Coordinates of C-alpha atoms (C1' of nucleotides) in Angstrom, one line a residue:
Chain A
M1 CA 7.7 12.6 13.4
K2 CA 5.1 14.9 11.8
N3 CA 4.4 18.5 12.4
L4 CA 0.9 19.6 13.6
V5 CA -0.3 22.9 12.4
I6 CA -3.4 24.7 13.9
V7 CA -5.3 27.4 12.1
E8 CA -8.7 28.9 12.7
S9 CA -10.7 28.2 9.6
P10 CA -11.2 24.7 8.0
A11 CA -11.1 26.1 4.5
K12 CA -7.7 27.6 5.3
A13 CA -6.6 24.3 6.8
K14 CA -7.3 22.5 3.5
T15 CA -5.4 25.0 1.4
I16 CA -2.4 25.1 3.7
E17 CA -2.2 21.3 4.0
G18 CA -1.9 21.3 0.2
Y19 CA 1.0 23.7 0.4
L20 CA 2.9 21.9 3.1
G21 CA 2.8 18.3 2.0
E22 CA 3.1 14.9 3.7
S23 CA 5.0 15.8 6.8
Y24 CA 2.3 18.2 8.1
N25 CA -1.1 17.7 9.5
V26 CA -3.3 20.8 9.6
I27 CA -6.3 21.1 11.8
A28 CA -8.8 24.0 12.3
S29 CA -9.8 25.2 15.7
Y30 CA -13.0 26.8 14.3
G31 CA -12.3 30.1 16.1
H32 CA -12.2 30.2 19.8
V33 CA -12.3 26.9 21.6
R34 CA -13.2 28.3 25.0
D35 CA -14.7 31.4 26.4
L36 CA -15.9 32.9 29.7
E37 CA -18.7 30.7 31.2
N38 CA -21.9 32.2 30.0
K39 CA -23.3 33.2 33.5
T40 CA -22.8 35.6 36.3
G41 CA -19.7 35.2 38.4
S42 CA -17.3 34.0 35.7
V43 CA -15.0 36.8 36.8
L44 CA -15.1 38.6 40.2
P45 CA -14.0 42.2 40.5
G46 CA -10.5 42.4 41.8
K47 CA -9.8 38.8 41.2
W48 CA -9.3 39.4 37.5
S49 CA -7.0 36.4 36.9
E50 CA -9.3 33.8 38.4
I51 CA -11.5 33.4 35.3
K52 CA -14.0 30.6 34.9
W53 CA -13.6 29.3 31.3
A54 CA -15.9 26.9 29.5
I55 CA -14.9 24.9 26.4
S56 CA -17.4 25.0 23.6
E57 CA -18.9 21.9 22.0
R58 CA -17.0 22.5 18.8
G59 CA -13.9 23.2 20.9
K60 CA -14.1 19.8 22.6
T61 CA -14.2 17.9 19.3
Q62 CA -11.4 19.9 17.8
L63 CA -9.3 19.7 21.0
N64 CA -9.8 15.9 21.0
Q65 CA -8.5 15.7 17.4
I66 CA -5.6 18.0 18.2
S67 CA -4.5 16.0 21.2
T68 CA -4.8 12.7 19.4
L69 CA -2.6 14.0 16.6
A70 CA -0.3 15.8 18.9
K71 CA 0.7 12.6 20.5
E72 CA 2.2 11.4 17.2
S73 CA 3.8 14.7 16.4
G74 CA 7.2 16.2 17.2
R75 CA 6.2 19.8 16.8
L76 CA 3.0 21.8 17.3
I77 CA 2.8 25.0 15.3
L78 CA 0.1 27.4 16.4
A79 CA -0.7 29.3 13.2
T80 CA -3.9 31.0 14.2
D81 CA -4.5 34.5 12.8
P82 CA -1.9 37.2 13.4
D83 CA -4.1 39.4 15.5
R84 CA -5.0 39.7 19.2
E85 CA -7.8 37.1 19.1
G86 CA -5.6 34.8 17.1
E87 CA -2.8 35.0 19.8
A88 CA -5.5 34.3 22.4
I89 CA -6.8 31.2 20.6
A90 CA -3.2 29.9 20.4
W91 CA -2.8 30.5 24.1
H92 CA -6.1 28.8 25.0
I93 CA -5.2 25.7 23.1
C94 CA -1.7 25.7 24.6
E95 CA -3.1 26.0 28.1
L96 CA -5.6 23.2 27.6
L97 CA -3.0 20.8 26.1
K98 CA -0.7 21.7 29.0
K99 CA -3.4 20.6 31.4
E100 CA -3.6 17.3 29.7
G101 CA 0.1 16.8 30.0
I102 CA 0.6 16.6 26.3
L103 CA 3.1 19.3 25.9
D104 CA 5.9 17.6 27.9
S105 CA 7.1 15.7 24.8
L106 CA 6.2 18.3 22.2
E107 CA 7.9 21.3 20.9
V108 CA 5.4 24.2 20.7
C109 CA 5.7 27.4 18.6
R110 CA 3.7 30.2 17.1
A111 CA 3.7 31.0 13.4
V112 CA 2.0 33.9 11.6
F113 CA 1.3 34.9 8.0
N114 CA -1.0 37.6 6.5
S115 CA -1.7 36.0 3.2
I116 CA -2.4 32.4 2.2
T117 CA 0.3 32.0 -0.5
R118 CA 2.8 29.2 -0.8
S119 CA 5.7 31.4 -0.1
A120 CA 4.2 33.3 2.8
V121 CA 3.2 30.0 4.5
A122 CA 6.6 28.4 3.9
E123 CA 8.4 31.4 5.3
A124 CA 6.1 31.4 8.4
M125 CA 7.0 27.8 9.1
E126 CA 10.7 28.7 9.1
N127 CA 10.4 31.7 11.3
T128 CA 8.4 30.7 14.4
R129 CA 8.4 32.3 17.8
E130 CA 6.8 31.9 21.2
I131 CA 3.3 32.9 22.2
N132 CA 3.3 36.7 22.9
K133 CA 2.1 36.9 26.5
E134 CA 1.5 40.6 26.5
K135 CA -0.8 40.3 23.5
V136 CA -2.7 37.6 25.3
Q137 CA -3.0 39.8 28.4
A138 CA -4.4 42.6 26.2
Y139 CA -7.0 40.1 25.0
L140 CA -7.8 39.1 28.6
A141 CA -8.3 42.8 29.6
R142 CA -10.6 43.3 26.6
R143 CA -12.6 40.2 27.2
V144 CA -13.1 40.8 30.9
L145 CA -14.0 44.4 30.4
D146 CA -16.7 43.6 27.9
Y147 CA -18.1 41.0 30.3
V148 CA -18.1 43.3 33.2
V149 CA -19.9 46.0 31.3
G150 CA -22.5 43.8 29.8
F151 CA -23.2 41.5 32.7
N152 CA -23.5 44.4 35.2
I153 CA -25.6 46.7 33.2
S154 CA -28.0 44.3 31.5
P155 CA -29.6 43.2 34.9
L156 CA -30.1 46.8 35.8
L157 CA -32.0 47.2 32.6
W158 CA -34.2 44.2 33.3
R159 CA -35.3 45.7 36.6
R160 CA -35.5 49.3 35.6
L161 CA -36.8 49.3 32.1
P162 CA -39.3 46.6 31.3
G163 CA -38.6 45.0 27.9
A164 CA -35.0 46.1 27.8
K165 CA -32.7 43.1 27.3
S166 CA -29.1 44.0 27.0
A167 CA -26.4 46.7 26.9
G168 CA -22.8 46.5 25.9
R169 CA -19.7 48.5 24.8
V170 CA -20.5 47.9 21.2
Q171 CA -24.2 47.4 20.7
S172 CA -25.3 50.2 22.9
V173 CA -23.1 52.7 21.1
A174 CA -24.5 51.6 17.7
L175 CA -28.0 52.1 19.2
K176 CA -27.0 55.5 20.4
L177 CA -25.9 56.6 16.9
I178 CA -29.4 55.5 15.6
C179 CA -31.2 57.4 18.4
E180 CA -29.2 60.6 18.2
R181 CA -29.8 60.7 14.5
E182 CA -33.5 60.4 15.2
D183 CA -33.3 63.2 17.8
K184 CA -31.7 65.4 15.2
R185 CA -34.6 64.6 12.8
D186 CA -37.1 65.3 15.5
I187 CA -35.9 68.8 16.1
F188 CA -35.1 69.5 12.5
E189 CA -37.0 72.4 10.9
P190 CA -36.9 72.4 7.1
Q191 CA -35.8 75.7 5.6
E192 CA -37.1 77.0 2.4
Y193 CA -34.7 78.0 -0.3
W194 CA -34.9 78.6 -4.0
S195 CA -32.6 77.7 -6.9
I196 CA -32.4 79.5 -10.2
E197 CA -31.3 77.6 -13.2
A198 CA -31.3 78.8 -16.8
A199 CA -31.1 76.9 -20.0
F200 CA -29.1 79.1 -22.4
I201 CA -29.1 78.5 -26.1
K202 CA -26.9 79.3 -29.0
E203 CA -27.6 77.9 -32.4
E204 CA -29.2 74.6 -31.1
K205 CA -26.4 74.2 -28.5
K206 CA -27.9 74.2 -25.0
I207 CA -26.1 75.1 -21.8
K208 CA -27.7 74.6 -18.4
A209 CA -26.3 77.0 -15.9
K210 CA -26.9 78.0 -12.3
I211 CA -26.9 81.4 -10.9
N212 CA -23.6 82.0 -9.3
S213 CA -23.4 85.6 -8.1
L214 CA -25.5 88.6 -7.8
D215 CA -24.4 92.2 -7.5
G216 CA -20.8 91.1 -6.8
T217 CA -21.6 88.6 -4.0
K218 CA -21.5 84.9 -4.5
L219 CA -24.8 83.2 -4.0
K220 CA -24.6 80.1 -1.9
K221 CA -27.0 77.2 -2.1
F222 CA -29.4 78.4 0.6
D223 CA -29.1 82.2 0.0
I224 CA -32.3 82.7 -1.8
K225 CA -34.9 82.1 0.9
R226 CA -38.2 83.3 -0.4
E227 CA -40.2 83.2 -3.6
K228 CA -40.4 87.0 -3.7
E229 CA -36.6 87.2 -3.8
A230 CA -36.5 84.7 -6.5
E231 CA -39.1 86.5 -8.5
I232 CA -37.2 89.8 -8.3
I233 CA -34.1 88.1 -9.6
I234 CA -36.0 86.4 -12.3
E235 CA -37.4 89.7 -13.5
R236 CA -33.9 91.2 -13.6
I237 CA -32.6 88.2 -15.6
K238 CA -35.4 88.6 -18.1
K239 CA -34.3 92.1 -18.7
S240 CA -30.7 91.3 -19.2
S241 CA -28.7 89.9 -22.0
F242 CA -25.9 87.3 -21.5
S243 CA -22.7 86.3 -23.2
I244 CA -19.9 84.0 -22.3
S245 CA -16.9 85.7 -20.6
E246 CA -14.8 82.7 -19.8
V247 CA -14.4 79.1 -20.8
N248 CA -12.1 77.4 -18.4
K249 CA -10.9 73.8 -18.9
K250 CA -8.7 71.9 -16.6
P251 CA -7.7 68.2 -16.6
I252 CA -8.6 66.2 -13.6
K253 CA -7.8 62.7 -12.5
R254 CA -10.0 60.2 -10.7
N255 CA -8.4 57.4 -8.8
P256 CA -9.9 53.9 -8.2
R257 CA -11.1 52.9 -4.7
P258 CA -9.0 50.4 -2.7
P259 CA -10.0 46.7 -2.8
F260 CA -12.7 45.6 -0.4
I261 CA -12.4 45.0 3.3
T262 CA -15.4 43.6 5.2
S263 CA -17.0 47.0 5.9
T264 CA -16.7 48.4 2.4
L265 CA -18.0 45.1 0.9
Q266 CA -21.0 45.3 3.1
Q267 CA -21.7 48.9 2.2
E268 CA -21.2 48.4 -1.5
A269 CA -23.3 45.2 -1.6
A270 CA -26.0 47.1 0.1
R271 CA -25.9 50.0 -2.4
K272 CA -25.5 48.0 -5.5
L273 CA -27.1 44.6 -4.8
R274 CA -29.5 45.7 -1.9
F275 CA -28.0 42.9 0.3
S276 CA -28.2 43.1 4.1
A277 CA -24.9 42.8 5.9
D278 CA -25.9 39.4 7.0
R279 CA -26.7 38.2 3.5
T280 CA -23.5 39.6 2.2
M281 CA -21.5 37.7 4.7
Q282 CA -23.3 34.4 4.1
V283 CA -22.7 34.7 0.4
A284 CA -19.1 35.7 0.9
Q285 CA -18.6 32.8 3.2
S286 CA -19.7 30.4 0.6
L287 CA -17.5 32.0 -2.0
Y288 CA -14.6 31.6 0.4
E289 CA -15.4 27.9 1.0
K290 CA -15.4 27.4 -2.7
A291 CA -11.9 29.0 -2.8
C292 CA -13.2 31.7 -5.1
I293 CA -12.2 34.6 -2.8
T294 CA -9.7 35.4 0.0
Y295 CA -10.9 35.6 3.6
M296 CA -14.0 37.8 4.0
R297 CA -13.5 39.1 7.5
T298 CA -10.6 41.5 7.2
D299 CA -9.8 45.1 7.9
S300 CA -6.8 45.4 5.6
P301 CA -6.9 46.7 2.0
V302 CA -3.5 45.2 1.3
I303 CA -3.1 42.7 -1.5
S304 CA -0.1 40.4 -1.6
N305 CA 2.5 40.9 -4.2
E306 CA 1.5 37.6 -5.8
G307 CA -2.1 38.8 -6.0
I308 CA -1.1 42.2 -7.4
S309 CA 0.9 40.7 -10.2
L310 CA -1.9 38.3 -11.2
I311 CA -4.3 41.2 -11.4
R312 CA -1.9 43.2 -13.5
D313 CA -1.5 40.3 -15.9
V314 CA -5.3 40.2 -16.3
I315 CA -5.5 44.0 -16.9
V316 CA -3.0 43.7 -19.7
R317 CA -4.7 40.7 -21.3
K318 CA -8.2 42.0 -21.1
F319 CA -7.5 45.6 -21.9
N320 CA -4.0 46.8 -22.6
D321 CA -0.9 48.4 -21.1
K322 CA -2.5 51.8 -21.1
Y323 CA -5.0 50.6 -18.5
L324 CA -2.4 49.5 -16.1
Y325 CA -1.2 51.6 -13.2
K326 CA 2.3 52.5 -14.3
D327 CA 4.3 51.6 -11.2
P328 CA 5.2 47.9 -11.6
L329 CA 4.8 47.4 -7.8
G330 CA 1.1 48.3 -8.2
R331 CA -1.0 50.7 -6.2
I332 CA -0.4 50.2 -2.5
Y333 CA -3.3 50.9 -0.2
K334 CA -3.1 51.5 3.5
S335 CA -5.7 51.0 6.2
K336 CA -7.5 54.2 7.3
S337 CA -8.3 52.9 10.8
K338 CA -5.9 53.1 13.7
Q339 CA -7.7 50.1 15.2
A340 CA -7.0 47.9 12.1
Q341 CA -5.2 44.6 13.0
E342 CA -4.5 43.7 9.4
A343 CA -4.4 39.9 10.0
H344 CA -5.6 39.1 6.5
E345 CA -5.4 40.3 2.9
A346 CA -8.0 42.5 1.3
I347 CA -11.0 40.6 -0.2
R348 CA -10.1 39.6 -3.7
P349 CA -10.6 36.8 -6.1
T350 CA -8.1 34.0 -5.4
D351 CA -7.9 33.3 -9.1
V352 CA -8.5 36.5 -11.0
N353 CA -8.4 34.6 -14.2
K354 CA -11.8 33.3 -13.3
Y355 CA -13.8 36.1 -14.9
P356 CA -17.2 37.0 -13.4
D357 CA -19.0 36.0 -16.5
E358 CA -17.1 32.8 -17.2
N359 CA -17.6 30.7 -14.2
S360 CA -20.1 28.2 -12.7
L361 CA -21.4 30.6 -10.1
S362 CA -25.0 31.7 -10.1
G363 CA -27.5 34.0 -8.3
D364 CA -26.2 35.9 -5.3
E365 CA -22.8 34.3 -5.5
K366 CA -22.3 35.4 -9.1
E367 CA -23.3 38.9 -8.3
L368 CA -21.1 39.3 -5.3
Y369 CA -18.2 37.7 -7.0
A370 CA -18.5 40.1 -9.9
L371 CA -18.5 43.0 -7.4
I372 CA -15.4 41.7 -5.7
W373 CA -13.6 41.0 -9.0
N374 CA -14.3 44.4 -10.5
R375 CA -13.3 46.3 -7.4
A376 CA -10.0 44.3 -7.0
V377 CA -9.1 44.6 -10.7
S378 CA -10.0 48.3 -10.9
S379 CA -7.9 49.0 -7.8
Q380 CA -4.8 48.2 -9.9
M381 CA -5.8 50.1 -13.0
A382 CA -4.8 53.5 -14.3
S383 CA -6.7 56.6 -13.2
A384 CA -9.4 58.1 -15.3
D385 CA -8.6 61.3 -17.1
L386 CA -11.4 63.9 -17.3
T387 CA -11.6 67.4 -18.6
Q388 CA -13.6 69.7 -16.3
T389 CA -15.1 72.7 -18.0
E390 CA -16.4 75.8 -16.4
I391 CA -18.3 78.4 -18.4
I392 CA -18.9 81.8 -16.9
I393 CA -22.0 83.7 -18.2
P394 CA -22.4 87.2 -17.0
S395 CA -25.0 89.7 -17.8
Q396 CA -23.9 92.7 -19.8
D397 CA -23.6 94.9 -16.6
K398 CA -21.9 91.9 -14.8
N399 CA -24.4 92.1 -12.0
I400 CA -25.8 88.7 -12.6
I401 CA -23.4 85.8 -13.3
F402 CA -24.3 82.3 -14.2
K403 CA -21.9 79.4 -14.1
A404 CA -22.1 76.0 -15.9
T405 CA -19.9 73.1 -15.0
G406 CA -19.4 69.8 -16.7
S407 CA -16.9 67.1 -17.2
Q408 CA -16.0 64.9 -20.0
I409 CA -14.1 61.6 -19.8
V410 CA -11.0 61.7 -21.9
F411 CA -9.7 58.3 -20.9
K412 CA -11.9 55.9 -18.9
G413 CA -9.1 54.0 -17.1
F414 CA -10.5 52.1 -14.1
L415 CA -14.0 53.4 -14.8
E416 CA -14.1 50.8 -17.6
V417 CA -14.5 48.2 -14.9
Y418 CA -15.9 49.7 -11.8
E419 CA -17.5 52.8 -10.2
E420 CA -18.5 53.1 -6.6
G421 CA -22.1 53.4 -5.8
N422 CA -23.8 56.5 -4.3
D423 CA -25.5 56.7 -0.9
T424 CA -27.7 59.6 -1.8
E425 CA -30.1 59.8 -4.7
E426 CA -29.1 63.5 -5.2
E427 CA -28.7 64.3 -8.8
S428 CA -25.2 65.1 -9.9
E429 CA -24.3 68.7 -10.0
E430 CA -22.6 68.3 -13.4
T431 CA -24.3 68.4 -16.7
R432 CA -23.3 67.8 -20.2
L433 CA -21.9 70.8 -21.9
P434 CA -21.6 71.3 -25.7
T435 CA -18.2 71.6 -27.2
N436 CA -17.1 74.4 -29.5
I437 CA -18.4 77.1 -27.3
N438 CA -16.4 80.3 -27.3
V439 CA -15.8 83.4 -25.3
N440 CA -18.0 86.3 -26.3
D441 CA -20.7 84.1 -27.8
E442 CA -24.0 85.7 -27.1
L443 CA -26.6 83.5 -25.6
Q444 CA -30.4 83.5 -25.5
I445 CA -32.4 82.3 -22.5
E446 CA -34.5 79.4 -23.6
T447 CA -36.0 78.6 -20.3
L448 CA -35.7 79.9 -16.7
F449 CA -36.5 77.7 -13.8
P450 CA -36.9 79.1 -10.3
E451 CA -37.5 76.1 -8.1
Q452 CA -38.6 75.8 -4.5
H453 CA -36.7 73.5 -2.2
F454 CA -36.6 72.6 1.5
T455 CA -33.5 71.6 3.4
K456 CA -33.7 67.9 4.3
P457 CA -33.1 66.4 7.8
P458 CA -30.1 64.1 8.1
A459 CA -31.0 60.7 6.7
R460 CA -31.7 57.7 9.0
Y461 CA -29.0 55.1 9.2
T462 CA -29.0 52.2 6.9
E463 CA -27.0 49.1 7.9
A464 CA -24.3 50.3 5.4
S465 CA -24.0 53.8 6.8
L466 CA -24.1 52.6 10.4
I467 CA -21.3 50.1 9.8
R468 CA -19.3 52.8 8.1
D469 CA -19.6 55.1 11.2
L470 CA -18.9 52.3 13.6
E471 CA -15.8 51.4 11.7
E472 CA -14.7 55.0 11.5
K473 CA -14.9 55.2 15.3
G474 CA -13.1 51.9 15.7
I475 CA -16.1 50.2 17.3
G476 CA -16.8 46.5 16.5
R477 CA -14.7 44.2 14.3
P478 CA -15.1 42.7 10.8
S479 CA -16.5 39.5 12.4
T480 CA -19.2 41.3 14.3
Y481 CA -20.6 44.1 12.2
A482 CA -23.4 41.9 10.8
S483 CA -24.2 40.5 14.2
I484 CA -24.4 44.0 15.8
M485 CA -27.1 44.8 13.3
K486 CA -28.9 41.6 14.1
S487 CA -28.9 42.1 17.9
I488 CA -30.3 45.6 17.7
K489 CA -33.2 44.2 15.7
R490 CA -33.7 41.1 17.8
R491 CA -33.8 43.2 21.0
E492 CA -36.4 45.3 19.2
Y493 CA -34.4 48.4 20.0
A494 CA -34.8 49.6 16.4
S495 CA -36.4 48.2 13.3
L496 CA -35.6 48.5 9.6
E497 CA -38.2 50.5 7.7
N498 CA -37.3 50.8 4.0
K499 CA -33.8 49.6 4.9
Q500 CA -33.4 52.4 7.4
F501 CA -33.1 52.1 11.2
L502 CA -36.0 53.5 13.0
P503 CA -35.4 53.5 16.8
A504 CA -38.2 52.0 18.9
N505 CA -39.2 53.8 22.1
R506 CA -37.6 51.0 24.0
G507 CA -34.3 51.7 22.3
R508 CA -34.5 55.4 23.0
V509 CA -35.2 54.8 26.7
V510 CA -32.2 52.5 27.0
V511 CA -29.9 55.0 25.4
S512 CA -31.1 57.8 27.7
F513 CA -30.7 55.5 30.7
L514 CA -27.1 54.7 29.8
D515 CA -26.4 58.4 29.1
N516 CA -27.7 59.3 32.5
Y517 CA -25.9 56.7 34.6
F518 CA -23.0 55.4 32.6
A519 CA -22.2 58.3 30.2
E520 CA -18.4 57.7 30.5
Y521 CA -18.7 54.1 29.2
F522 CA -20.9 54.8 26.2
K523 CA -19.3 57.9 24.8
Y524 CA -18.1 57.4 21.2
E525 CA -14.4 57.6 22.2
F526 CA -14.6 54.9 24.8
T527 CA -13.5 52.0 22.5
A528 CA -10.7 54.0 21.0
E529 CA -9.4 54.9 24.4
M530 CA -9.7 51.3 25.6
E531 CA -7.7 50.2 22.5
E532 CA -4.9 52.7 23.4
S533 CA -4.6 51.1 26.8
L534 CA -4.7 47.6 25.3
D535 CA -1.8 48.7 23.1
L536 CA 0.1 49.7 26.2
I537 CA -0.5 46.3 27.7
A538 CA 0.6 44.6 24.5
R539 CA 3.8 46.6 24.6
G540 CA 4.4 45.6 28.2
D541 CA 4.0 49.2 29.4
L542 CA 0.8 48.5 31.5
I543 CA -0.3 45.6 33.6
W544 CA -3.6 44.2 32.4
T545 CA -5.2 43.9 35.8
S546 CA -4.4 47.5 36.6
L547 CA -6.4 48.6 33.6
L548 CA -9.4 46.6 35.0
D549 CA -8.8 47.8 38.6
K550 CA -8.9 51.4 37.3
F551 CA -11.9 50.8 35.2
W552 CA -13.8 49.1 38.1
T553 CA -13.1 51.9 40.5
G554 CA -14.8 54.3 38.2
F555 CA -17.6 52.0 37.1
E556 CA -18.8 50.4 40.3
P557 CA -20.2 53.5 42.0
N558 CA -22.5 54.1 39.0
I559 CA -24.1 50.7 39.6
G560 CA -24.6 51.7 43.2
N561 CA -26.3 54.9 42.1
V562 CA -28.8 53.0 40.1
E563 CA -29.4 50.4 42.8
G564 CA -30.0 53.2 45.3
L565 CA -32.7 54.8 43.3
S566 CA -36.2 54.5 44.7
N567 CA -38.9 53.4 42.4
Chain B
dC1 C1' -71.4 29.5 45.4
dA2 C1' -68.7 30.8 41.4
dG3 C1' -65.9 34.0 39.4
dT4 C1' -62.5 37.8 39.7
dG5 C1' -58.5 40.2 41.0
dA6 C1' -54.6 41.5 43.9
dG7 C1' -50.4 40.0 45.4
dC8 C1' -46.5 36.9 45.8
dG9 C1' -42.7 33.9 44.4
dA10 C1' -39.8 31.4 41.2
dG11 C1' -37.2 31.3 37.1
dC12 C1' -35.4 33.4 33.0
dT13 C1' -32.7 36.9 30.4
dT14 C1' -27.1 39.5 29.5
dC15 C1' -21.3 41.0 27.0
dC16 C1' -17.7 40.9 22.6
dG17 C1' -15.2 38.3 19.2
dC18 C1' -13.4 34.2 16.7
dT19 C1' -15.2 30.3 13.7
dT20 C1' -19.2 27.4 10.8
dG21 C1' -23.6 25.3 10.0
dA22 C1' -28.5 24.4 10.4
dC23 C1' -32.3 26.8 9.7
dT24 C1' -35.6 30.2 7.7
dT25 C1' -36.5 34.3 4.3

DNA sequence: CAGTGAGCGAGCTTCCGCTTGACTT
């Protein structure tokens, strides 16, 4: 009798079938096979466990295949992803097969693995367990809560705010970030300030320095407010003579960034390739299907030991030992987010020996692959060594002090391969400094630039920065970031102008409506607090229906308040 | 008598998260 293995993704199914051999059939579920029926009344308040489910079209075909093969199998192994949704998918399939009476003659178990390597899969098949009921209940609570919020508030919007289409735990908070940023911009008043920079010169050697302190007090960036003040200082500078009092050098290290997860890939592809989140995910999907990269929807920066050692081999071959991070176990990265579920590896090339410039990829795929390759390889390389130099240039009476800073790369290390992009176009503070400059050298002023500036309002969100902030707050999941962006645009709550989100009036009205009547449910901490309760459920310390009862008790009166309003 | 406009009723929309794939930029 054969074993039947269920995973979520067809590409994964193919790979695993290759690992497991003749006695296994592997079938993909294509994600969830059933979901709440897409209409009102699928769950009724208080009767939380009487849920009306509907099987998706895709689900039907996959379930048919599964039950056909299950009849000729001795063991069913549910190897969906090792996270909450994966546990739920396994449970749904199990429930549906039970209904068909197929499970009577079949042993059912659950297997999990975090990386798709031969050894990890083999080990998982040996160490199976039962479906984790508590985890499934945490899923049920999450699923029902989202439904209740969305399907109660959206109809209120239809009636109250013409043109408004939808509200939800995730999309509305994303919209709120956009709108609050715009509010800050609206009330922002630019402040004038002046900078004073001098180019000193000594025998052809030029040093650009900024004024650092005046009459014994340190000058901060915005301290010179008016042209008059700047002029007075300039006059004093012109009357003074300057020499070097200190040259301070100190070694600094720069470390590589962790390998990509979904959010960082989307951000970096936006910065370096100008891709939208959606485009990034489509290109990544196709690289994944071609088995070029590991799974692209992940919140874990961890690379399997196998992956790390392949990368280390490449670093030695392409560069040399000096470029390798010295610990043989490699650099180990940890997830920053408490909400991370770490079901998959980081995003990396499956075969790092396939160099970005030596493969058959082209266009978007080639570019994105190169980005992923470089980031993954650099994450296991040695740090860069730099020397940071600081030159202190006081006037003779020491009342005016200039300071120049610069850094020089001594050893490039990972920078040979990869450097993260910048969000802002602000010029770097550091300039090149000449070598062989000495204390007591006297300097001439070549040029003196007073420059007028104005403080800038906070920048509007881009897709990349919005995803970064959502992730930081634990809102949304790797599989949904791109679709959150889409739905805000489709609802015409905000539009992208020059790749930046500009809220529409409609969007701002929705946000203030929600803040008025449902503030508790759209504050930034709501999701994190919900997740804490879900953790309690998953640990067996809280009953899932009590979470919903408690939620409903607080939520329901707010609906009444809106209903009771007169027009 | 023809054209206009107010008023009414019916029917529709919606969440988040897991997968692709068909379609358009």
